[in-house]
Coordinates of C-alpha atoms in Angstrom, one line a residue:
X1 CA 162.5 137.8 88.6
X2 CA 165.1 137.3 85.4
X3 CA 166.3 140.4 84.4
X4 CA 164.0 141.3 80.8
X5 CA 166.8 142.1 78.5
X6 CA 167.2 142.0 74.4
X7 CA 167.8 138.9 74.1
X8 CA 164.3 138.2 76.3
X9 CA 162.7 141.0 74.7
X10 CA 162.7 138.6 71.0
X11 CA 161.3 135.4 72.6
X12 CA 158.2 134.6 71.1
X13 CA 156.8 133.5 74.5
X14 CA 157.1 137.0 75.7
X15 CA 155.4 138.6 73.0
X16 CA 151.6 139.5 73.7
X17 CA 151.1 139.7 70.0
X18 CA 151.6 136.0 69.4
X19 CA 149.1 134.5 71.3
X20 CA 146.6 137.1 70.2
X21 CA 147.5 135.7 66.7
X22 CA 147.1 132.2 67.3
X23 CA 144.1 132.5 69.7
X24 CA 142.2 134.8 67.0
X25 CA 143.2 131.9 64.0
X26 CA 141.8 129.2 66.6
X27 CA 138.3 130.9 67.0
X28 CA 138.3 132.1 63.3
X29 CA 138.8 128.4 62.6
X30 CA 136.1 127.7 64.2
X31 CA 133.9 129.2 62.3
X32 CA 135.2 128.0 59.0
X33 CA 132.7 124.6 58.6
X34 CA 129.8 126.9 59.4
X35 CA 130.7 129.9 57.1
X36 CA 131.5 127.7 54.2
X37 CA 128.0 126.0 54.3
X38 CA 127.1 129.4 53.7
X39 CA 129.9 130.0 51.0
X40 CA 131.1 132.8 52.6
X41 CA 134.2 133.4 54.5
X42 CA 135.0 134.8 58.2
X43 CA 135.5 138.2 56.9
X44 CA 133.0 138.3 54.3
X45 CA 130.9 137.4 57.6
X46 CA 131.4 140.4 60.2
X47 CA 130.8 142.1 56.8
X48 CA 127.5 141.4 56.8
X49 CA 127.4 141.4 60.7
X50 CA 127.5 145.1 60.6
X51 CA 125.3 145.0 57.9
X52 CA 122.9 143.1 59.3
X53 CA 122.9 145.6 62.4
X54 CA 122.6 148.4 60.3
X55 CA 122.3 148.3 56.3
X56 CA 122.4 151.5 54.0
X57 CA 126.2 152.5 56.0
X58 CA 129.0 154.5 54.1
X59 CA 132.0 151.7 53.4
X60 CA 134.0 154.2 55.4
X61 CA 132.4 153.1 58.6
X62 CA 131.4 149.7 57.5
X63 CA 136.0 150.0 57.5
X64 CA 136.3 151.8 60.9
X65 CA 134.1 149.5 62.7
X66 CA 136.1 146.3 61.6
X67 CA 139.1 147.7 61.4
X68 CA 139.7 147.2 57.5
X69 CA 141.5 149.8 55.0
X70 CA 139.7 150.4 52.1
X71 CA 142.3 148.2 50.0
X72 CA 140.9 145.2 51.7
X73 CA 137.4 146.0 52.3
X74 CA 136.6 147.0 48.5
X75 CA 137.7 144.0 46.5
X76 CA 135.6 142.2 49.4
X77 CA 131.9 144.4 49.0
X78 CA 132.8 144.2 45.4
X79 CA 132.6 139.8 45.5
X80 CA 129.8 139.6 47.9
X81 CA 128.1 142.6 45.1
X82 CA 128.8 140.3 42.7
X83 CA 127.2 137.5 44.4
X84 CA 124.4 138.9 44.9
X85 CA 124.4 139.9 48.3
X86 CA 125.2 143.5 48.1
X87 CA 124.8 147.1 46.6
X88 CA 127.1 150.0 46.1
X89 CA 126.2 153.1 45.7
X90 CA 126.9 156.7 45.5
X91 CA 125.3 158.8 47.9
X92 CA 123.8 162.1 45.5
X93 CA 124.9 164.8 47.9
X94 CA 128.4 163.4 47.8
X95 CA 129.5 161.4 45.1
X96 CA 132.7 160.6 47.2
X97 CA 130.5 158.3 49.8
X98 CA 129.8 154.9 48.6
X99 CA 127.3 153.5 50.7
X100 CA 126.6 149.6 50.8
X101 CA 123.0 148.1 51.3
X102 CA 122.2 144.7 51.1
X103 CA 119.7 143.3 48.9
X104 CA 117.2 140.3 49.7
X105 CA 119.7 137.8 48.9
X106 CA 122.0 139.6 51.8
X107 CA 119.0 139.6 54.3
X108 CA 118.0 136.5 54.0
X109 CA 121.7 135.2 54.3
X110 CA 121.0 136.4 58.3
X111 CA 118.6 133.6 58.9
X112 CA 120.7 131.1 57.9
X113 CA 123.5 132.1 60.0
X114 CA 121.7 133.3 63.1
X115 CA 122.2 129.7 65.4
X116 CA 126.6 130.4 64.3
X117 CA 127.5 132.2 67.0
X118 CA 126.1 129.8 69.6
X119 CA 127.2 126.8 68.1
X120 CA 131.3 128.7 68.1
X121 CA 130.4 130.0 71.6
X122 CA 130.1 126.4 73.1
X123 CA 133.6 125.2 71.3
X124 CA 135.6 128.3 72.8
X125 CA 135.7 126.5 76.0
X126 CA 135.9 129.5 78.3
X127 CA 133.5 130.0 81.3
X128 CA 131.3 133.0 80.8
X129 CA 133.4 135.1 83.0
X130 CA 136.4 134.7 81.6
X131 CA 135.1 135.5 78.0
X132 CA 133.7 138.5 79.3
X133 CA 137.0 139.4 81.3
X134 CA 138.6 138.1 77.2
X135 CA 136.1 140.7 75.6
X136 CA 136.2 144.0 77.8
X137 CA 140.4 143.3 77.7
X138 CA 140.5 143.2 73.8
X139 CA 138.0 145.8 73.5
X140 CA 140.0 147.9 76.4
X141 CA 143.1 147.2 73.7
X142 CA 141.4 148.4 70.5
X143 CA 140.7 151.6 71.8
X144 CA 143.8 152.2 73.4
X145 CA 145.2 151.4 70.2
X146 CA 143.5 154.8 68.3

């Protein structure tokens, strides 16, 4: 085995964060020609993924459980509560909690994208134990990663 020295170390073909990269811009692309008959984008999505799983949570969970910082996640609820999809509001025994609910317009939204993740699920090409192997190893990383 070559010695792994510095000049190894900055090869992108030994980095584990590259094809993490590229692999997670392949699937998002993927979703892209289903999302935008929706006119809403991949993030805007596991938005209301978590939402759909449970609505009425405080946008400091809704951030921990995607792994978005409040500077990203508030310009995002405050488009898709603009559209019509979304409320924000303050909870009354703690005005620093903002808790997002959606409204019809955000239910009904889950309908029309309930068939998406099969359709992107048969374009990964993976066989189903290698995806789950794929999901328990990226899961295994995000929580080392706390």
């Amino acid at each position: 085995m070559e010695e792994f020295n510095e000049k190894e170390a900055l090869k992108l073909e030994n980095q584990l964060c590259f094809p993490l990269y590229a692999a997670a811009r392949q699937v998002v692309s993927l979703y892209t020609p289903y999302l935008r008959t929706l006119g809403i984008t991949y993030t805007q999505y596991i938005v209301f993924l978590v939402l759909w799983e449970r609505d009425g949570i405080p946008v400091g969970e809704l951030g921990r459980r995607l792994y978005l910082d409040n500077g990203t996640l508030t310009p995002l609820l405050k488009k898709l509560e603009s559209a019509g999809y979304l409320t924000r509001s303050r909870a009354a025994e703690d005005e620093r909690i903002v808790t997002v609910s959606l409204t019809e317009s955000g239910r009904a939204l889950r309908e029309q994208a309930r068939e998406i993740p099969l359709k992107v699920g048969s374009c990964i090409g993976l066989e189903e134990k290698d995806a789950v192997m794929l999901y328990d190893l990226l899961y295994k990383l995000l929580r080392e990663e706390k």
